[in-house]
Each structure stands twice: as structure tokens, then as C-alpha cells.
CSV table of C-alpha atoms in Angstrom, one decimal:
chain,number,residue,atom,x,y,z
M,76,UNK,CA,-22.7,16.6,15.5
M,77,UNK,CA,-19.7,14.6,15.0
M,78,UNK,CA,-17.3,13.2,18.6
M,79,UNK,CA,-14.9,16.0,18.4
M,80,UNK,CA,-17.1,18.6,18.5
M,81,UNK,CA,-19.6,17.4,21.1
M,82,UNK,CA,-15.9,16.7,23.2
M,83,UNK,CA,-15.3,20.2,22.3
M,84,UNK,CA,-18.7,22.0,24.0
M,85,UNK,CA,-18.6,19.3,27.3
M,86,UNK,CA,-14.9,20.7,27.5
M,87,UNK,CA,-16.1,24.3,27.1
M,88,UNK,CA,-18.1,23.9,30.5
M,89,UNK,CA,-15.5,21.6,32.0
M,90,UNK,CA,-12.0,23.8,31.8
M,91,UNK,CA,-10.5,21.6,34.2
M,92,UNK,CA,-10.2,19.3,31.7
M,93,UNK,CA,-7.3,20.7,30.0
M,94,UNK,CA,-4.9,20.9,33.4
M,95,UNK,CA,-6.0,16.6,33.5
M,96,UNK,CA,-5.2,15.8,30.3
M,97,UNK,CA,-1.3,18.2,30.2
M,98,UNK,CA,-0.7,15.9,33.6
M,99,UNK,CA,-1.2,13.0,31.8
M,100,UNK,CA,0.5,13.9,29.1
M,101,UNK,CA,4.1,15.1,31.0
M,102,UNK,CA,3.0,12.5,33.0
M,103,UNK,CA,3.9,10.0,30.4
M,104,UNK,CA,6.8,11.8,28.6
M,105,UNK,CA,8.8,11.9,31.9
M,106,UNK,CA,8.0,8.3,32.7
M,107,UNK,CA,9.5,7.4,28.8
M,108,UNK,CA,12.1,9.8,28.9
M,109,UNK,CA,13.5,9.0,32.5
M,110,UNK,CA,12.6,5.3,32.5
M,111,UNK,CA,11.8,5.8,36.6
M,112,UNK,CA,9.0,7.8,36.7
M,113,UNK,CA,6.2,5.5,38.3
M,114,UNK,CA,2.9,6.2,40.3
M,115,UNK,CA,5.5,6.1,43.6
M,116,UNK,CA,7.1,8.8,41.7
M,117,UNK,CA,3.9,10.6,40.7
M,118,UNK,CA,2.6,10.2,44.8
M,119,UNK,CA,5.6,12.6,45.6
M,120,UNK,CA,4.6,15.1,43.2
M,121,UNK,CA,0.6,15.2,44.5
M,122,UNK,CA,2.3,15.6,48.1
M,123,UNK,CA,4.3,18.6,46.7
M,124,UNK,CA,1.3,19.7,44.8
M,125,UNK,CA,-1.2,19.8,47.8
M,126,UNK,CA,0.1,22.3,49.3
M,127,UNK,CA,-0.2,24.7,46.3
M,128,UNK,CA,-3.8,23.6,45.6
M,129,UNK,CA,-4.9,24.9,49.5
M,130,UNK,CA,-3.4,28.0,48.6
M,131,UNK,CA,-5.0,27.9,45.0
M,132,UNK,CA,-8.2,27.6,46.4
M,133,UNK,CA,-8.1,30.5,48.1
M,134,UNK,CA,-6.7,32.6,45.1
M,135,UNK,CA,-9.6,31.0,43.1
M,136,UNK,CA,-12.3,32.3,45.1
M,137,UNK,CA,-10.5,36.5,44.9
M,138,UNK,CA,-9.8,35.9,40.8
M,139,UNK,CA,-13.8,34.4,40.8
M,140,UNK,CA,-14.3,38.0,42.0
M,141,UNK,CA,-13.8,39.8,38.7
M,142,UNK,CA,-11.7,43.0,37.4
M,143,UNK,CA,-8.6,41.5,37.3
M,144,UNK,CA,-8.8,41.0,41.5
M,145,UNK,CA,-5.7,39.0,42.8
M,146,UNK,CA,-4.0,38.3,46.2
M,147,UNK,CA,-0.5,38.9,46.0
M,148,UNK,CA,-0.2,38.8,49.9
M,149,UNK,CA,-0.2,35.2,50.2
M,150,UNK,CA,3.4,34.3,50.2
M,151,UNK,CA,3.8,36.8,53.1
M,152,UNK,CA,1.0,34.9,54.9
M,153,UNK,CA,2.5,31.5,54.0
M,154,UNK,CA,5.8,32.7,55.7
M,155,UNK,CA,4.6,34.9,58.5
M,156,UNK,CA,2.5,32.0,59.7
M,157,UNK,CA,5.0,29.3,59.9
M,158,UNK,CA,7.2,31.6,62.0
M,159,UNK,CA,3.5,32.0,63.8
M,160,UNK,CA,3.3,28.1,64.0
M,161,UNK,CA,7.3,27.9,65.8
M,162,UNK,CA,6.5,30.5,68.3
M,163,UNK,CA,3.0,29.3,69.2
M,164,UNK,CA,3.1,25.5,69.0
M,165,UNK,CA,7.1,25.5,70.3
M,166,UNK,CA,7.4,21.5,69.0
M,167,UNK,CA,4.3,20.0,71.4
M,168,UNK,CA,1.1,18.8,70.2
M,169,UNK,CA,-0.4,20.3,73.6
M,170,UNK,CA,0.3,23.6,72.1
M,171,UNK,CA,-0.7,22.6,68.4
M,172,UNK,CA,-4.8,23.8,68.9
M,173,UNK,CA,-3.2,27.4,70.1
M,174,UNK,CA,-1.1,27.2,66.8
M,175,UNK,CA,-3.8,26.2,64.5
M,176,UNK,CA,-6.3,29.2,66.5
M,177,UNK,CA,-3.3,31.3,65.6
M,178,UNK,CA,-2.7,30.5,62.2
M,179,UNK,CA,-7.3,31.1,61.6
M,180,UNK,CA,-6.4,34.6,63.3
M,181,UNK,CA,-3.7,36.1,61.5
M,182,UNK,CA,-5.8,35.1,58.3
M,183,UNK,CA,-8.4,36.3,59.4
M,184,UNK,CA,-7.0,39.5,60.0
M,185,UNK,CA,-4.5,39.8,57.0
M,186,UNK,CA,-8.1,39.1,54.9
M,187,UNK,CA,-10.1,41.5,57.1
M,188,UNK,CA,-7.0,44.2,55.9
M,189,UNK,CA,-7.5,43.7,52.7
M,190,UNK,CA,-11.0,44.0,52.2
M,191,UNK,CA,-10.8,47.4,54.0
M,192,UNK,CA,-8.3,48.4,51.0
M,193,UNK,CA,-10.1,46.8,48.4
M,194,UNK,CA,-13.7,47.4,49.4
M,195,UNK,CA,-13.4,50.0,51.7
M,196,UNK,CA,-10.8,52.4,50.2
M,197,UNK,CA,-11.9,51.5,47.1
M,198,UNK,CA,-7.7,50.4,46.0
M,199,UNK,CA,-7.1,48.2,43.0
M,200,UNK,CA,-6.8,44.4,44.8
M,201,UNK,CA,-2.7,43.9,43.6
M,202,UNK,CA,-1.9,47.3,44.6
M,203,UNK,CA,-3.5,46.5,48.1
M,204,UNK,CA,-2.5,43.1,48.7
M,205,UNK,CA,0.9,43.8,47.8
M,206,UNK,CA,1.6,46.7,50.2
M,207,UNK,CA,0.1,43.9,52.8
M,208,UNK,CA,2.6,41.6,51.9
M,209,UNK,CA,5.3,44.2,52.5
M,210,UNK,CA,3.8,45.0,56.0
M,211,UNK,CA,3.8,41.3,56.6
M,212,UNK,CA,7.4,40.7,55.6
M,213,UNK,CA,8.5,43.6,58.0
M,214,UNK,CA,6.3,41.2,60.7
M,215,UNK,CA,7.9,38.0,59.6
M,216,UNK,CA,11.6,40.2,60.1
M,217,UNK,CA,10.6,40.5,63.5
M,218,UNK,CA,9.3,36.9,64.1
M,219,UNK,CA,12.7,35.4,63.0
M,220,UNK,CA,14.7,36.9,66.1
M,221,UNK,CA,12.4,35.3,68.5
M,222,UNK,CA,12.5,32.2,66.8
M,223,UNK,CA,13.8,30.2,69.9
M,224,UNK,CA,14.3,27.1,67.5
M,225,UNK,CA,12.8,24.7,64.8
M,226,UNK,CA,11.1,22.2,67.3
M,227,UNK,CA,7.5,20.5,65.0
M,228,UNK,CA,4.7,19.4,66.5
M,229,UNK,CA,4.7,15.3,65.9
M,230,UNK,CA,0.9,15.6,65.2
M,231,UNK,CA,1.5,18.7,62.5
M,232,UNK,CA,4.6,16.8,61.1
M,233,UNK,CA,2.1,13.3,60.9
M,234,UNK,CA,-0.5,15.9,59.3
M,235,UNK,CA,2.3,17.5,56.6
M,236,UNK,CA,4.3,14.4,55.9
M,237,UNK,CA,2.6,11.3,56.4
M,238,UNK,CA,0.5,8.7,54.5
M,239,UNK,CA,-2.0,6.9,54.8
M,240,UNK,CA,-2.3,3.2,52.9
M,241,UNK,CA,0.6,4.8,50.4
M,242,UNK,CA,-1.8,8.0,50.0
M,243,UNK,CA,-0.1,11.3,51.6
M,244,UNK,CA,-2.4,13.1,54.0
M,245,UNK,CA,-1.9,16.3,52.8
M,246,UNK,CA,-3.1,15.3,49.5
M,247,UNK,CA,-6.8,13.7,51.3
M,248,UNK,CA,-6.6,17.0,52.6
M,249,UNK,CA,-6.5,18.9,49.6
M,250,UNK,CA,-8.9,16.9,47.7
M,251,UNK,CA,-11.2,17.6,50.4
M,252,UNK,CA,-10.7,21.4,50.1
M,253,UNK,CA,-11.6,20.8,46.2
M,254,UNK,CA,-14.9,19.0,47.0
M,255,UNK,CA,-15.6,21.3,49.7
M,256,UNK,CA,-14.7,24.3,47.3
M,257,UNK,CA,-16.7,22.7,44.6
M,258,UNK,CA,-20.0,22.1,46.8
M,259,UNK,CA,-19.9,26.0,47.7
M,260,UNK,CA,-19.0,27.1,44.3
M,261,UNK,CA,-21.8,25.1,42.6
M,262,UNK,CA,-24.2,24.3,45.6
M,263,UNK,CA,-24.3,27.7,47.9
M,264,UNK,CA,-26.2,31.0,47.8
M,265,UNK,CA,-22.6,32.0,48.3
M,266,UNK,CA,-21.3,30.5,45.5
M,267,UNK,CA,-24.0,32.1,42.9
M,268,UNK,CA,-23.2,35.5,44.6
M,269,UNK,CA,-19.8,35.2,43.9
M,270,UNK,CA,-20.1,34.2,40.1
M,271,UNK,CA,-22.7,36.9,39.9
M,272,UNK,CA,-20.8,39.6,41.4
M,273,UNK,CA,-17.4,38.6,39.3
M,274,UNK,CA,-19.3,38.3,36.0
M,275,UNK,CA,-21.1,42.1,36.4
M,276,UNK,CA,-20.9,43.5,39.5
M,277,UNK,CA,-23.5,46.3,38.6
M,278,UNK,CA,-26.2,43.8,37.4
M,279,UNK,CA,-25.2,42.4,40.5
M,280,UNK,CA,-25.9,45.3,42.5
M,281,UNK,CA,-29.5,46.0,40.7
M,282,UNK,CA,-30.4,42.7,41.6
M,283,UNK,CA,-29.8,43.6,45.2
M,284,UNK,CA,-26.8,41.9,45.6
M,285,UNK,CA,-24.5,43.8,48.1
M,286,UNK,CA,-21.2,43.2,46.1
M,287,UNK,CA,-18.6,44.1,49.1
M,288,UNK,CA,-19.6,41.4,51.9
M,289,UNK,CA,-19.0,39.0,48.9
M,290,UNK,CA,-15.7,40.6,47.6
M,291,UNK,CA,-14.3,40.7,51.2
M,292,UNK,CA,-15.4,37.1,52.1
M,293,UNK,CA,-13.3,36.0,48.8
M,294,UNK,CA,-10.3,37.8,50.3
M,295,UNK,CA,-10.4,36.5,53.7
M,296,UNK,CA,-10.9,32.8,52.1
M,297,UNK,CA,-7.9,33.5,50.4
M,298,UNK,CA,-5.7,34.6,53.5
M,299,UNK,CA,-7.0,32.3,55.8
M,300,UNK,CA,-6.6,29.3,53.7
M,301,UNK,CA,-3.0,30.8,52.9
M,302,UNK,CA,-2.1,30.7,56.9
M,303,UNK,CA,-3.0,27.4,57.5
M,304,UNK,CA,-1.2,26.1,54.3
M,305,UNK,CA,1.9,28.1,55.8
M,306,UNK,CA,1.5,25.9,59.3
M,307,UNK,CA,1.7,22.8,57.3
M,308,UNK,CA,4.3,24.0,55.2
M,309,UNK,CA,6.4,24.9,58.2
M,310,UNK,CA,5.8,21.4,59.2
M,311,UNK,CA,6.2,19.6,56.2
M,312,UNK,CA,10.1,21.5,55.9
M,313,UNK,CA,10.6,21.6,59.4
M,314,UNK,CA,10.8,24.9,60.0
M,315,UNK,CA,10.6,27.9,58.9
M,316,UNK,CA,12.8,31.0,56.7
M,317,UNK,CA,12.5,34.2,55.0
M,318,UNK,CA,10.7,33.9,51.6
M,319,UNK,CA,9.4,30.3,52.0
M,320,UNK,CA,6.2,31.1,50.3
M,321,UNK,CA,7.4,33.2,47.4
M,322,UNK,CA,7.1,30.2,45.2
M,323,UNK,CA,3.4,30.2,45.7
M,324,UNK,CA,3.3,33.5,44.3
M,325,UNK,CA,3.2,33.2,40.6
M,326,UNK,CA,2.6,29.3,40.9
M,327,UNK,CA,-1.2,30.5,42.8
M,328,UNK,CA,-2.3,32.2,40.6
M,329,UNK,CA,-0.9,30.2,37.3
M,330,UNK,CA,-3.1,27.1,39.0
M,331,UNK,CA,-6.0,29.0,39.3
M,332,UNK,CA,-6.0,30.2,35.8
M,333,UNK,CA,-4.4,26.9,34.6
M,334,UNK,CA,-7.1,25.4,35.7
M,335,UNK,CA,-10.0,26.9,34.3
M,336,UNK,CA,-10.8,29.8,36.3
M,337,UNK,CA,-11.8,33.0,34.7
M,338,UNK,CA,-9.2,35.8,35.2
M,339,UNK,CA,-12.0,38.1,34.8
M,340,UNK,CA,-13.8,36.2,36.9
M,341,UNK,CA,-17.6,35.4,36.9
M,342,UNK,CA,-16.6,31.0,36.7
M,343,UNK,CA,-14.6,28.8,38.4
M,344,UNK,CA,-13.1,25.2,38.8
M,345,UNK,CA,-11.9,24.2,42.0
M,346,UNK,CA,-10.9,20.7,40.5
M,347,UNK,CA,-8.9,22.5,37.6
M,348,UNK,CA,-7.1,24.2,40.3
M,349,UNK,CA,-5.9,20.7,41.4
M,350,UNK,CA,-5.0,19.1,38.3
M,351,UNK,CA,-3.2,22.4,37.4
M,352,UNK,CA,-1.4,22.5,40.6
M,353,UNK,CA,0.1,19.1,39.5
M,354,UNK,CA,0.9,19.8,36.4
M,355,UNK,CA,2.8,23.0,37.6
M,356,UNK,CA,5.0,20.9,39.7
M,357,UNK,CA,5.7,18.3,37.3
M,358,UNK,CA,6.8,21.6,35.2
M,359,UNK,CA,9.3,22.1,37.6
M,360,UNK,CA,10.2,18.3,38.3
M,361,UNK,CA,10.8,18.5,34.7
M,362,UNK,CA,13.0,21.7,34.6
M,363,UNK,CA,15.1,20.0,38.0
M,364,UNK,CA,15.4,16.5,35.8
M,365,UNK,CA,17.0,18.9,33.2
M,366,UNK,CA,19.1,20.5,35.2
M,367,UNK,CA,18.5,24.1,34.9
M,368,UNK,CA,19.7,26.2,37.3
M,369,UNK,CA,17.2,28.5,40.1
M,370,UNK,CA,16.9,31.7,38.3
M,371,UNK,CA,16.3,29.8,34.8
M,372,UNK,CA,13.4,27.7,36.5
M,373,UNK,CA,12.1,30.8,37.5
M,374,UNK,CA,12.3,32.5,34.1
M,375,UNK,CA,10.4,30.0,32.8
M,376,UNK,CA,7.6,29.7,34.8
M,377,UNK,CA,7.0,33.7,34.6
M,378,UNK,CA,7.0,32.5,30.5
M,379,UNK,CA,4.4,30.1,31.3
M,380,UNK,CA,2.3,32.7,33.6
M,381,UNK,CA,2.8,35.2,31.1
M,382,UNK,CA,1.3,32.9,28.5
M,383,UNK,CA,-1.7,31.4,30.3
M,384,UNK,CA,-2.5,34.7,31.6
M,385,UNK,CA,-2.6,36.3,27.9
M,386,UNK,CA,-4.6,33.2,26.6
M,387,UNK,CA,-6.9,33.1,29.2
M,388,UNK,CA,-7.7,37.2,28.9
M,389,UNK,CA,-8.1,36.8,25.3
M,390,UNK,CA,-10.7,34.1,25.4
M,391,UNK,CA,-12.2,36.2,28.2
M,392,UNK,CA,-12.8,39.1,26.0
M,393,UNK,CA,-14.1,36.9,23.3
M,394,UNK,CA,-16.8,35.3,25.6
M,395,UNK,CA,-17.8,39.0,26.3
M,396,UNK,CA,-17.9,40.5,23.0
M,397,UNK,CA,-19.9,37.8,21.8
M,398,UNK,CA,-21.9,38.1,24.9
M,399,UNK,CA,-22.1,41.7,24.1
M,400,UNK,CA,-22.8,41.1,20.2
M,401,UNK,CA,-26.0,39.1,21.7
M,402,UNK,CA,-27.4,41.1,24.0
M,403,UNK,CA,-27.1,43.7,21.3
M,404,UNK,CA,-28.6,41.3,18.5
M,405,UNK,CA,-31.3,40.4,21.5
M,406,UNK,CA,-32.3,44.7,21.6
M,407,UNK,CA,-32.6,44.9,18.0
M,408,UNK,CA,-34.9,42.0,17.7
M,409,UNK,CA,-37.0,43.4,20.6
M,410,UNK,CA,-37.3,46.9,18.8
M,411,UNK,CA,-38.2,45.5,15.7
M,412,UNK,CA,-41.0,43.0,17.1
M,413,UNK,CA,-42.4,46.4,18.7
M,414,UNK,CA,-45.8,47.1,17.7
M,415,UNK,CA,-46.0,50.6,16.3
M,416,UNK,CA,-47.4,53.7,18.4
M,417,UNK,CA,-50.3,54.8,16.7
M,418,UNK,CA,-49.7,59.0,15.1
């Protein structure tokens, strides 16, 4: 087995790789073409990036889920829960536990929603999660008249916006979401439920796995982790307005697939969701460095969605039909090998 093929199998069960080495790459093209890209310029996009890899995470764990499953209610819950942040902390860190309790709540109940839809009512997960997010931009209407002002909690803005030896916090932060995400993912009963339940949730269920707790834990992961990335996101801008978090729409859920994560779910990489949550902004540091305009940069990262998404189902239904073509291969050996019944 020559180098290139052995790189080509370790890469096969490290997807992540892929996001690492496209970062590098536009990593290095930007710092040739521009002449001032540097790792001071690179810090600034892992800042940016940290705040979509929180959110990532969460989408991770609902996609991990299988058939397709995706939480489109998060840039309602990004939004709804910096107006949250304003009205609950009101600019004092006295107030900012009360804000953070806050934020954990309206996760927590934006998941809990969702899983009654999906699990309980038995309602495809975008269909669900996106009349949510319209219930939740009706609640974010509403916020933003009693908005008395824009005052930030100096301990959230130190959280959002500072550094610490030249590192930005938020980015420690995220990392630590990764490892976190990684330990449960690879380490926790949890974490073989939920790959067992995404990659057949009937086999699950004969196994005596009870395949809605797990579902509905993925979706409040997702929401809650969405809420708190909206408080910091609030901070970080100082502020709040209507559709802050529709960027993290599309952008969530091309990091998690990006990254390595299995849009019919059954595997995924929390570290690819980083490294693909970079390379997403540096798409779009790239597209500002050109000069396009809004609506062009948009255009073009639904093309890249569009893309990754059709790559990633296509490889998906090849790993099952040759998953399939064994298991069938596997029967037809086991007939054969059968002794014959006597006449």
C-alpha cells in the first residue's frame, strides 16, 4: 500500500481533514494575493468564526440524527435571544447571571417545541423548525419595542470581544465546545446512541434503543447552544436587530456538512465543524476583498451549500449501497454455508 492511498483510508475516517487543509490553502492564496494577510489577520477571522462553530455544534448533533433532520430555527433563536440578553441584563454585570439563565431557558424551550413536532407529532424536522422560527420572529417583533436601549454587560462584552495573550476568548471558548462535543460524541453512552439512532433508527429501536429521548436531546442541544451564541453575539455587535442570525442559517449547516458530518447522519466531526466554520468565513473575507456586493455574496454561498450538500448525499448513498451490497453478499454466503435439511 503505497502513501497516497494509506493518506486516503486515515482521511476516510478523519473528514475533518478536508475543511483543515481548504483553510490552509485560502489561507495562503489570500496572504499571496493581498500581500497583508498574516496570522493577526487570520486571529480576526477565528473570532468571527467562533461564533458560527457554537452554533455548528449544535446543528451537528440534529444532522447526526439521520433522515435528512435539520434545525432551521436557529437564526430566530440567535436573534430572539440577544433582544432576550438587552432586556434581561439591561448593560450591568449584576444582571448578566439573570441573562445567561434566560438565554438556557428560551433554548430550552424553543428545543423542548421542537421535539414535540418532530418526535411527538411525528413532522418532518425543516418543516417543524421552520414554522418555529416564524413563531419566534413574531416574538423577536415584539421584543424590539421594549428595547429600552443597547446598554452591554462589560463582563459579556470582555467575554465576546476580548483576548487573551493575543488569543480571542470566544475562540478558547469554542475550541472548548469542540473538545467537549468531541468527548460526548466519541466517549458517551450518549454519543453511541446518537450515531446509532442516525445511522438506522429501526435497528436502533430492536436493540432497545428508545430513538425519541435521543432525537429530542439533539434538538434542544441545538437550540440551547443557538441562545447562548445569540447573547454573545449581541455582545460582540453591541446590540441587537432584526435578522442578526440569518447568516447562520445556511452558514450552520454548510459547517456541519463541510466538515465531515454525515447529512444522513449516523457520524460526526465536531473538529471538522470548526475548521469548516473558518474556512466559511475566509469564503466570505474573500468575496468582501473582491468586492462583491450583499446579495452576490449570498448567491454564492447558496452555490457552495448547494454543492456540498449534493456531494455529501451522494457519497452518503454510496456508503449505503455498498453497505447494502454487503450485508446482501454477507446473506448469500450464510445460505450457502447452510447445511442441508435432510428429505
Amino acid at each position: 500500500m503505497n502513501a497516497l492511498a494509506g493518506f486516503g483510508i486515515w482521511a476516510q475516517r478523519n473528514r475533518w481533514i478536508w475543511a483543515a487543509i481548504g483553510v490552509l490553502l485560502l489561507w495562503l492564496v489570500l496572504s499571496v494575493v493581498t500581500n497583508r494577510f498574516s496570522l493577526s489577520s487570520l486571529s480576526g477571522v477565528i473570532l468571527s468564526a467562533s461564533f458560527l462553530t457554537v452554533v455548528g455544534i449544535g446543528q451537528m448533533f440534529v444532522v447526526t440524527t439521520g433522515r435528512g433532520n435539520i434545525d432551521l430555527s436557529v437564526a430566530s433563536v440567535i436573534t430572539l435571544s440577544a433582544f432576550v440578553a438587552l432586556l434581561t441584563v439591561k448593560g450591568q454585570d449584576a444582571n448578566l447571571a439573570i441573562g445567561v439563565v434566560a438565554a438556557i431557558l428560551l433554548g430550552l424551550a424553543v428545543g423542548a417545541l421542537n421535539s414535540l413536532l418532530v418526535v411527538g407529532l411525528g413532522i418532518p424536522a425543516i418543516i417543524a423548525t421552520l414554522a418555529t422560527g416564524y413563531v419566534l420572529a413574531t416574538a423577536t417583533l415584539l421584543s424590539n419595542k421594549a428595547i429600552p436601549g443597547f446598554a452591554v454587560s462589560p463582563a459579556l462584552k470582555e467575554l465576546a470581544t476580548g483576548r487573551v495573550s493575543g488569543v480571542p476568548i470566544m475562540a478558547i471558548i469554542a475550541v472548548i465546545g469542540v473538545t467537549a462535543a468531541s468527548f460526548v460524541l466519541r466517549r458517551t453512552v450518549f454519543g453511541q446512541l446518537l450515531s446509532a439512532v442516525g445511522q438506522n433508527r429501526a435497528a436502533a429501536r430492536l436493540a432497545g434503543i428508545r430513538n425519541g429521548p435521543v432525537i429530542a436531546s439533539a434538538f434542544i442541544i441545538s437550540s440551547v447552544l443557538a441562545s447562548l451564541d445569540g447573547l454573545l453575539l449581541g455582545a460582540y455587535i453591541g446590540g441587537a436587530f432584526l435578522e442578526m442570525g440569518q447568516p447562520y442559517l445556511l452558514q450552520s449547516i454548510a459547517s456541519v456538512v463541510l466538515g465531515g458530518t454525515l447529512i444522513f447522519g449516523g457520524s460526526a466531526t465536531a473538529l471538522g465543524t470548526l475548521f469548516a466554520s473558518i474556512l466559511l468565513i475566509l469564503i466570505v473575507t474573500t468575496m468582501q476583498i473582491v468586492g462583491l456586493p450583499p446579495g452576490a455574496q449570498d448567491i454564492v454561498q447558496g452555490i457552495v451549500v448547494i454543492f456540498v450538500l449534493a456531494l455529501a448525499g451522494r457519497q452518503a448513498l454510496a456508503r449505503r449501497a455498498s453497505a447494502d451490497l454487503a450485508d446482501a453478499d454477507k446473506e448469500t454466503t450464510d445460505v450457502q454455508a447452510a447445511p442441508a435439511r435432510p428429505k
